[in-house]
Tab-separated table of C-alpha atoms in Angstrom:
chain	number	residue	atom	x	y	z
A	71	UNK	CA	-9.065	3.178	4.354
A	72	UNK	CA	-7.646	6.389	3.053
A	73	UNK	CA	-7.575	9.646	4.750
A	74	UNK	CA	-6.174	13.162	3.888
A	75	UNK	CA	-5.598	15.723	6.440
A	76	UNK	CA	-4.715	18.538	4.027
A	77	UNK	CA	-1.015	17.799	3.902
A	78	UNK	CA	-0.644	14.118	3.884
A	79	UNK	CA	-2.463	11.187	2.571
A	80	UNK	CA	-2.829	8.307	5.207
A	81	UNK	CA	-3.829	4.515	4.392
A	82	UNK	CA	-4.866	2.103	6.825
A	83	UNK	CA	-5.723	-1.784	6.071
A	84	UNK	CA	-6.577	-4.956	7.637
A	85	UNK	CA	-4.300	-8.128	7.877
A	86	UNK	CA	-4.633	-10.005	4.726
A	87	UNK	CA	-5.657	-13.563	4.438
A	88	UNK	CA	-2.991	-16.397	4.342
A	89	UNK	CA	-1.804	-16.664	0.792
A	90	UNK	CA	-1.304	-20.632	0.458
A	91	UNK	CA	1.610	-19.844	-1.973
A	92	UNK	CA	3.458	-17.562	0.280
A	93	UNK	CA	2.239	-18.023	3.726
A	94	UNK	CA	1.268	-15.215	6.155
A	95	UNK	CA	2.403	-11.550	5.591
A	96	UNK	CA	5.245	-10.230	7.733
A	97	UNK	CA	5.107	-6.788	6.034
A	98	UNK	CA	3.388	-4.816	3.265
A	99	UNK	CA	4.589	-2.788	0.151
A	100	UNK	CA	2.542	0.273	-0.805
A	101	UNK	CA	2.472	1.214	-4.548
A	102	UNK	CA	0.957	4.251	-6.136
A	103	UNK	CA	-0.111	5.276	-9.623
A	104	UNK	CA	-2.245	7.820	-11.190
A	105	UNK	CA	-3.825	5.238	-13.710
A	106	UNK	CA	-5.184	1.768	-13.248
A	107	UNK	CA	-2.711	0.678	-15.925
A	108	UNK	CA	0.145	2.199	-14.042
A	109	UNK	CA	3.232	2.598	-13.929
A	110	UNK	CA	2.979	1.581	-10.079
A	111	UNK	CA	5.588	3.268	-7.864
A	112	UNK	CA	6.699	1.947	-4.546
A	113	UNK	CA	5.892	4.610	-1.813
A	114	UNK	CA	6.362	2.805	1.291
A	115	UNK	CA	8.125	-0.469	2.307
A	116	UNK	CA	7.915	-2.222	4.268
A	117	UNK	CA	5.211	-1.434	6.778
A	118	UNK	CA	3.747	-3.477	9.502
A	119	UNK	CA	0.124	-4.605	9.227
A	120	UNK	CA	-2.574	-2.532	10.405
A	121	UNK	CA	-0.078	0.679	10.271
A	122	UNK	CA	-0.876	4.060	9.010
A	123	UNK	CA	1.808	5.273	6.833
A	124	UNK	CA	1.757	9.159	5.712
A	125	UNK	CA	2.262	9.580	2.128
A	126	UNK	CA	2.696	13.011	0.218
A	127	UNK	CA	0.646	13.880	-2.613
A	128	UNK	CA	-0.233	16.568	-5.218
A	129	UNK	CA	-3.380	18.663	-4.266
A	130	UNK	CA	-6.081	17.695	-6.965
A	131	UNK	CA	-4.273	14.748	-8.255
A	132	UNK	CA	-5.979	11.255	-8.186
A	133	UNK	CA	-3.971	8.457	-6.693
A	134	UNK	CA	-4.614	4.633	-6.870
A	135	UNK	CA	-2.935	2.724	-4.313
A	136	UNK	CA	-2.212	-1.189	-4.220
A	137	UNK	CA	-1.126	-3.006	-1.040
A	138	UNK	CA	1.211	-5.880	-1.434
A	139	UNK	CA	1.615	-8.443	1.172
A	140	UNK	CA	5.125	-9.722	1.600
A	141	UNK	CA	7.286	-12.220	3.497
A	142	UNK	CA	10.389	-14.352	3.022
A	143	UNK	CA	8.781	-16.306	0.080
A	144	UNK	CA	7.981	-13.183	-1.798
A	145	UNK	CA	5.078	-10.854	-2.825
A	146	UNK	CA	1.332	-11.614	-3.028
A	147	UNK	CA	-0.885	-8.783	-4.309
A	148	UNK	CA	-3.967	-8.005	-2.175
């Protein structure tokens, strides 16, 4: 879920299902782009599950976000 308070953008999400190749997530990376093709830039890492992370943004600009579950085995895109 995304929200904007006029100053910051906040993202909130639910715990990801267990990835059989990586196991359960211990943290999440937040990536942002202005186009579906990228480039994707990491804007928050690591953040706990179900956490809300304030993110600065430019007024009127459309942002796309990608949440990446991570643990000691590596990353698994959600």
